[in-house]
mmCIF file of C-alpha atoms in Angstrom:
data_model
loop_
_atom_site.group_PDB
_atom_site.id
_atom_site.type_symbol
_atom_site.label_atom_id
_atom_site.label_comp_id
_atom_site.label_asym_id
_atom_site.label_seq_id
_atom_site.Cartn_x
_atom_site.Cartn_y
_atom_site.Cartn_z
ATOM 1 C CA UNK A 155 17.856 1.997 33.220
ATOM 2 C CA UNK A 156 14.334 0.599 33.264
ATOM 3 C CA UNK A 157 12.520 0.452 30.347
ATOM 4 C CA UNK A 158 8.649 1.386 29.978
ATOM 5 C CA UNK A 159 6.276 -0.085 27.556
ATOM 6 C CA UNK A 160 3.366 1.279 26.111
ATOM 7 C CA UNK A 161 0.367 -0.419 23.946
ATOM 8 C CA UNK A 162 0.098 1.100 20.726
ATOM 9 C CA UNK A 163 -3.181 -0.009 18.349
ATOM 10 C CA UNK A 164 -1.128 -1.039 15.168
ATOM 11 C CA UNK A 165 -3.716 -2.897 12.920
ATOM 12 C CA UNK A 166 -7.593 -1.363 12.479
ATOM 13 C CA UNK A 167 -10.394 -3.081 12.592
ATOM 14 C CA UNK A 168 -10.689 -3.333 9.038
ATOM 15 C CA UNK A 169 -7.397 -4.694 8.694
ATOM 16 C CA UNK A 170 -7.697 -7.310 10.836
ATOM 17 C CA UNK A 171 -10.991 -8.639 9.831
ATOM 18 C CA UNK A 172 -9.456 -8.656 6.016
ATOM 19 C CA UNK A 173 -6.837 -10.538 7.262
ATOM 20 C CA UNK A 174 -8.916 -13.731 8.911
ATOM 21 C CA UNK A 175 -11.207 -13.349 6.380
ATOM 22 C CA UNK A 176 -8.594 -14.164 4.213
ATOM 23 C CA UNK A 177 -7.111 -16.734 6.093
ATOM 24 C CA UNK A 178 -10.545 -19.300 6.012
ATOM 25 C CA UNK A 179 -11.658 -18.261 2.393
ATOM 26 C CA UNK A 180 -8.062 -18.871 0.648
ATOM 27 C CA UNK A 181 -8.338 -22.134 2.916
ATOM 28 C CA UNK A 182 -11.466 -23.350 1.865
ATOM 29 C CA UNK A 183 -10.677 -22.630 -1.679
ATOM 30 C CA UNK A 184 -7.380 -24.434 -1.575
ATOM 31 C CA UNK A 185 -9.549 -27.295 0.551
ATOM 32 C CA UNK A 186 -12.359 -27.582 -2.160
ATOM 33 C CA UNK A 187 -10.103 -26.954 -5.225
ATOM 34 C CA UNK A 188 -12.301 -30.707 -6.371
ATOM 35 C CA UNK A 189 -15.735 -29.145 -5.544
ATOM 36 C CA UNK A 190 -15.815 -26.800 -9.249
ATOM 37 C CA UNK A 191 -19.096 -25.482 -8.606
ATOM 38 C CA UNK A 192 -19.946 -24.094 -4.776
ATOM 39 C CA UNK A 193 -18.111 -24.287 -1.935
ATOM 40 C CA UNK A 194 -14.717 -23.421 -4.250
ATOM 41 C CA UNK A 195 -16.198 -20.863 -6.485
ATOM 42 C CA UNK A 196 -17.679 -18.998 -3.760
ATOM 43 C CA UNK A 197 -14.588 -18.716 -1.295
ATOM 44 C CA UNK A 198 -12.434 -18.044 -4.624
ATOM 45 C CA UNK A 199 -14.622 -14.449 -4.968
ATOM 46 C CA UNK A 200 -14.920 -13.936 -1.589
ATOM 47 C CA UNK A 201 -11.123 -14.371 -1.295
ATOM 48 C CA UNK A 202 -10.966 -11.979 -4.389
ATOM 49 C CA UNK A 203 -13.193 -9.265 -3.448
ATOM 50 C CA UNK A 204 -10.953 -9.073 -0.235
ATOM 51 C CA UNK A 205 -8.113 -8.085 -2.261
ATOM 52 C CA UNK A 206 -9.491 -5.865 -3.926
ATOM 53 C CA UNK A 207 -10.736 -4.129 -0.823
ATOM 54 C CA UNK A 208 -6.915 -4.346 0.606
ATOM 55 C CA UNK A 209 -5.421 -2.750 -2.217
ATOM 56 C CA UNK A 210 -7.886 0.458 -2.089
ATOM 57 C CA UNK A 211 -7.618 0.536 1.801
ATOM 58 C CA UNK A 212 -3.732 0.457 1.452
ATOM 59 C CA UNK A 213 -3.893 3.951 -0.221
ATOM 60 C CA UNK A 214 -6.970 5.357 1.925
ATOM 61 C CA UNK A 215 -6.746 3.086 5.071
ATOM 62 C CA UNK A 216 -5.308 3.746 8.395
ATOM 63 C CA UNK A 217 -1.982 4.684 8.825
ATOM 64 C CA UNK A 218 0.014 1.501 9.477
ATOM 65 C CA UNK A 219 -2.748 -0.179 6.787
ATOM 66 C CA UNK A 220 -1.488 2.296 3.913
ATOM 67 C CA UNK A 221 1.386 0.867 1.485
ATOM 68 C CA UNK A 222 3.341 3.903 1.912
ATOM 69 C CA UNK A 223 4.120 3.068 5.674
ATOM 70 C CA UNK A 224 5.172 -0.770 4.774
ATOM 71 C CA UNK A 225 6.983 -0.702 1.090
ATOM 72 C CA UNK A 226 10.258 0.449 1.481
ATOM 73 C CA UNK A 227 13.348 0.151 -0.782
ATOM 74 C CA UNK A 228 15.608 -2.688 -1.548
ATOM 75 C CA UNK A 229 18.191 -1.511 0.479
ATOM 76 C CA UNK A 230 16.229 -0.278 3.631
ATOM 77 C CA UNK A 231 15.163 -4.113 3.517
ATOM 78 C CA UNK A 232 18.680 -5.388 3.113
ATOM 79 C CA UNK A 233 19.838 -3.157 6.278
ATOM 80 C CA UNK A 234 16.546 -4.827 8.167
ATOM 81 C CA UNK A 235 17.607 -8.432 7.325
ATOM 82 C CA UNK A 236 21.248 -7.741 8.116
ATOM 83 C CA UNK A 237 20.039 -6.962 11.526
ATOM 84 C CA UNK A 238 18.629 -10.051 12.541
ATOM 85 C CA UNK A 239 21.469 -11.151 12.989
ATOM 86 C CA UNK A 240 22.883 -8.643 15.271
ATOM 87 C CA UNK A 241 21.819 -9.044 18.915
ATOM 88 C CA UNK A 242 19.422 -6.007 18.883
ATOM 89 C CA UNK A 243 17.040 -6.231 15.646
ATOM 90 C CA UNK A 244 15.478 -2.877 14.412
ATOM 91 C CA UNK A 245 12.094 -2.995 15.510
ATOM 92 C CA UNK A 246 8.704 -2.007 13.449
ATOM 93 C CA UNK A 247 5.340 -1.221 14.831
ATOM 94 C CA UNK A 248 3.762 -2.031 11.135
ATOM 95 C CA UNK A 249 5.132 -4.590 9.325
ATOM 96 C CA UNK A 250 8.992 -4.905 8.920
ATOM 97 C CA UNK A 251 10.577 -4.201 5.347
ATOM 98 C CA UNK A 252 10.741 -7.626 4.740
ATOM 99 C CA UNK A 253 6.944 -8.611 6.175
ATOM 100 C CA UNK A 254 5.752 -5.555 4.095
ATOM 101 C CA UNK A 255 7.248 -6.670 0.447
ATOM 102 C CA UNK A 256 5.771 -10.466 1.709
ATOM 103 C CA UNK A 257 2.287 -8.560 2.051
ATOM 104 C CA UNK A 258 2.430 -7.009 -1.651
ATOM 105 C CA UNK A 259 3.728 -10.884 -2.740
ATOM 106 C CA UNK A 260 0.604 -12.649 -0.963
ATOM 107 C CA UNK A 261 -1.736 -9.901 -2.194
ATOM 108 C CA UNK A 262 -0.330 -9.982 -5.963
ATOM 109 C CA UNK A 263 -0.877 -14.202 -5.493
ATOM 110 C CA UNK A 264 -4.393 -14.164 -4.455
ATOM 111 C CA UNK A 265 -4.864 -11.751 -6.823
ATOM 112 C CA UNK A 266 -2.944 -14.033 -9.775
ATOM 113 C CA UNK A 267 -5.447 -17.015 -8.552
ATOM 114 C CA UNK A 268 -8.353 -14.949 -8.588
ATOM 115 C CA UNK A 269 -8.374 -13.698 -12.043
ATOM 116 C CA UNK A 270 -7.341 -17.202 -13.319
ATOM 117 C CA UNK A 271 -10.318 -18.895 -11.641
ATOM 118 C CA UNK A 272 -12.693 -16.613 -12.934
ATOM 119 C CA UNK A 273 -11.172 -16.591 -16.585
ATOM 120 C CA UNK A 274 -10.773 -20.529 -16.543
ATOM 121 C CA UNK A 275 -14.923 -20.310 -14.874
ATOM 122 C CA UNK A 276 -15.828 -18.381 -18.137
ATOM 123 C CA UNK A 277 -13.467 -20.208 -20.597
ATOM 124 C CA UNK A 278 -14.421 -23.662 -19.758
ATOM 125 C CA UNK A 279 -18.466 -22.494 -18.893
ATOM 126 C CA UNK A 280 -18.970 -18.981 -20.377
ATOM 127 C CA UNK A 281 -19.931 -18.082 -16.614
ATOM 128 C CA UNK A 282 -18.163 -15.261 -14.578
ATOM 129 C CA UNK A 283 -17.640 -11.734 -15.034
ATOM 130 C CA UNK A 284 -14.989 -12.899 -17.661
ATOM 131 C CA UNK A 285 -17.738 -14.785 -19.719
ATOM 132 C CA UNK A 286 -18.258 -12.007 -22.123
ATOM 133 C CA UNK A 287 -14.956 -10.336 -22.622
ATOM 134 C CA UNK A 288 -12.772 -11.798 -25.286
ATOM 135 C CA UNK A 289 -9.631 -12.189 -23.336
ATOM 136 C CA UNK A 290 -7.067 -13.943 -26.225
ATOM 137 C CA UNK A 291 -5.196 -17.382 -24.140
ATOM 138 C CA UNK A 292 -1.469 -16.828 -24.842
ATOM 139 C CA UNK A 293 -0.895 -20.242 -26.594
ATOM 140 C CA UNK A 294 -3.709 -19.892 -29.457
ATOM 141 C CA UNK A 295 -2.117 -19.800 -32.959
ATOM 142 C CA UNK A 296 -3.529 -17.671 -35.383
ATOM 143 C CA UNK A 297 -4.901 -19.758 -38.817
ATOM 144 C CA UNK A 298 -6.523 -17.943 -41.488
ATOM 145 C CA UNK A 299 -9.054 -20.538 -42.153
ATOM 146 C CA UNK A 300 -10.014 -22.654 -38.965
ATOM 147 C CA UNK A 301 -12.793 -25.491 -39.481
ATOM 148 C CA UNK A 302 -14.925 -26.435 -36.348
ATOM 149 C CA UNK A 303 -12.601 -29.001 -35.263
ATOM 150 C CA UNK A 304 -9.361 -26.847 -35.140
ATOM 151 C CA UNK A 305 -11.571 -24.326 -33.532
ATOM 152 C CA UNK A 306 -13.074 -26.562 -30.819
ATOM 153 C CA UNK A 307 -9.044 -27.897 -30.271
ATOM 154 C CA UNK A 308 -8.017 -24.002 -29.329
ATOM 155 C CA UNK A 309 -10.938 -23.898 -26.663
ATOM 156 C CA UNK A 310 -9.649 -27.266 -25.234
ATOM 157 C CA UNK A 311 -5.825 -25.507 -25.080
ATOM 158 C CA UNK A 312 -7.356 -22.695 -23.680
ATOM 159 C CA UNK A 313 -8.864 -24.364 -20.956
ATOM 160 C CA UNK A 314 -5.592 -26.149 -20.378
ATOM 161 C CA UNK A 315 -3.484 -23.242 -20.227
ATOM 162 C CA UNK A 316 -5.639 -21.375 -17.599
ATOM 163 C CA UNK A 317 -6.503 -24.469 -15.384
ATOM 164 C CA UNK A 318 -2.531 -24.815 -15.527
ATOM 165 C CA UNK A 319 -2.031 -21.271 -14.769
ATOM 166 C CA UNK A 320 -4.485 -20.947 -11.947
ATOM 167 C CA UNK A 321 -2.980 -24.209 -10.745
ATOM 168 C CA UNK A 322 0.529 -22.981 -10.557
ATOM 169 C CA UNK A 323 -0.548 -19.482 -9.023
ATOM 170 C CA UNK A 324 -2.393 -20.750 -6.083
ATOM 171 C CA UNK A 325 0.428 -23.014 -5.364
ATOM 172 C CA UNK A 326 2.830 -20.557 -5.651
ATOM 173 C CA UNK A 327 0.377 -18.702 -3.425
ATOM 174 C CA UNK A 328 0.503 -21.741 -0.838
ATOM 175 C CA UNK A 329 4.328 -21.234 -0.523
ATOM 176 C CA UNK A 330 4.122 -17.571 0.256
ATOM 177 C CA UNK A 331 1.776 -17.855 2.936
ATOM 178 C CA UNK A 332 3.788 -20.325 4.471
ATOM 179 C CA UNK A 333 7.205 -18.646 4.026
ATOM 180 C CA UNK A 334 4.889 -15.679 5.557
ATOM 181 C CA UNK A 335 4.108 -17.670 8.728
ATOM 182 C CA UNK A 336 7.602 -18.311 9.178
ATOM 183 C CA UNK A 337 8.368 -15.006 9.234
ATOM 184 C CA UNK A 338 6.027 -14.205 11.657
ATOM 185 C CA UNK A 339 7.456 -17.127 14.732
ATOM 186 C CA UNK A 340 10.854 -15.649 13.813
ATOM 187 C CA UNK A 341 10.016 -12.102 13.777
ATOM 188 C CA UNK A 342 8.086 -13.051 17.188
ATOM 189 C CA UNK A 343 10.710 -14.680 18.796
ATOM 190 C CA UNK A 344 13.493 -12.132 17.980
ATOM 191 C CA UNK A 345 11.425 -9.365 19.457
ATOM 192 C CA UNK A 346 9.893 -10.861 22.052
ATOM 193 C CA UNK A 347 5.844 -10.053 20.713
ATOM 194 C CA UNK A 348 2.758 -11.843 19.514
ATOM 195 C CA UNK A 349 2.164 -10.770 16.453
ATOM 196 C CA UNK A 350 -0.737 -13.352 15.864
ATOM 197 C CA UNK A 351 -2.389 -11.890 19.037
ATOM 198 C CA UNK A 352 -1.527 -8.242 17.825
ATOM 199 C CA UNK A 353 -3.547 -9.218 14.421
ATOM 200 C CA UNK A 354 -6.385 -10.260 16.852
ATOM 201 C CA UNK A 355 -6.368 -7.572 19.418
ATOM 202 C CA UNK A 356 -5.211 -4.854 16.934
ATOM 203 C CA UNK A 357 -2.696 -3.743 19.879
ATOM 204 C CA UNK A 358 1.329 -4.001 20.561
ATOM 205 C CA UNK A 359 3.231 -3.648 23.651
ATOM 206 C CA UNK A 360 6.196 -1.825 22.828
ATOM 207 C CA UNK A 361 9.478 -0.456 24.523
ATOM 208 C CA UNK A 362 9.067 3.754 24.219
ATOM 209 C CA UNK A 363 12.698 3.371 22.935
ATOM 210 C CA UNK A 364 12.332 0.864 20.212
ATOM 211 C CA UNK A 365 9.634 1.339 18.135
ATOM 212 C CA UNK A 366 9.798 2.945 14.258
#
């Protein structure tokens, strides 16, 4: 029996300029993580201000943007993964139960990086939108009477621990998105679609038969 495809417009325009917006900004802040001042500080809250625009669209957005089409339960993403391995995948128009908890990963580690960049920005410079709320660093210890010096050596630990913390989150960050784009040449390849052209054009070609 022959089968028919039909193109579909999956991702919105709104989605898809989120998502290379995303791409160059988290780059050039990873690139210029030396710079301080600038070129990093300015990607950083571009980068952040993108987030926070894809977590409000994913409850008001399109359909295939919205969270409730791509979160699904741990065993609905079990049963996905189990079927790669069979010789006929279950096929997604939106992302795939495993692609959409990879989505709510990368979003929750920009977001991680974000908040640490501006908090370390106001804790090391008193700049930021941070700068004037008293936001306690996890590894001061109380003292009852602190002199200027003890007082001067929490700021320093501070710092540390937020430099360290914003370190370790856009690293972890770094692995996700590349754990992501090996998901999409496998997803690609078992299914036979671009899925870096589909986040371009906004379109899939898909089998009538196929398609959830």
């Amino acid at each position: 029996m022959e089968n028919h495809s039909k193109t579909v417009r999956v991702w919105d325009p709104l989605v898809r300029i989120f998502h290379w917006s995303l791409v160059l900004s988290f780059a050039i802040a990873y690139l210029s993580s030396e710079d301080g001042e600038g070129l990093h500080e300015i990607s950083g809250y571009i980068a952040f201000g993108l987030i926070l625009f894809r977590i409000l669209w994913g409850f008001v957005g399109s359909q295939y943007a919205r969270f409730s089409e791509f979160v699904y339960s741990p065993k609905t993403v079990i049963a996905y993964l189990r079927s790669l391995l069979t010789t006929n995948p279950k096929h997604y128009l939106g992302h795939n139960p495993a692609g959409g908890w990879m989505v709510v990963l990368l979003l929750l580690g920009v977001l991680a990086t974000g908040f640490t960049g501006i908090k370390l920005l106001a804790v090391e410079e008193g700049r930021g939108p941070l700068a004037q709320m008293e936001v306690p660093a996890l590894i001061a210890v109380a003292s009852a009477d602190q002199d200027e010096n003890e007082g001067q050596g929490e700021n320093e630990g501070g710092e540390e621990f937020w430099e360290e913390a914003h370190e370790v989150a856009a690293n972890l960050t770094l692995l996700l998105i590349f754990l992501h784009v090996v998901g999409v040449v496998v997803s690609s390849r078992l299914h036979r679609e671009n899925l870096v052209r589909a986040m371009v054009t906004g379109d899939k070609n898909v089998a009538d038969k196929d398609s959830v």
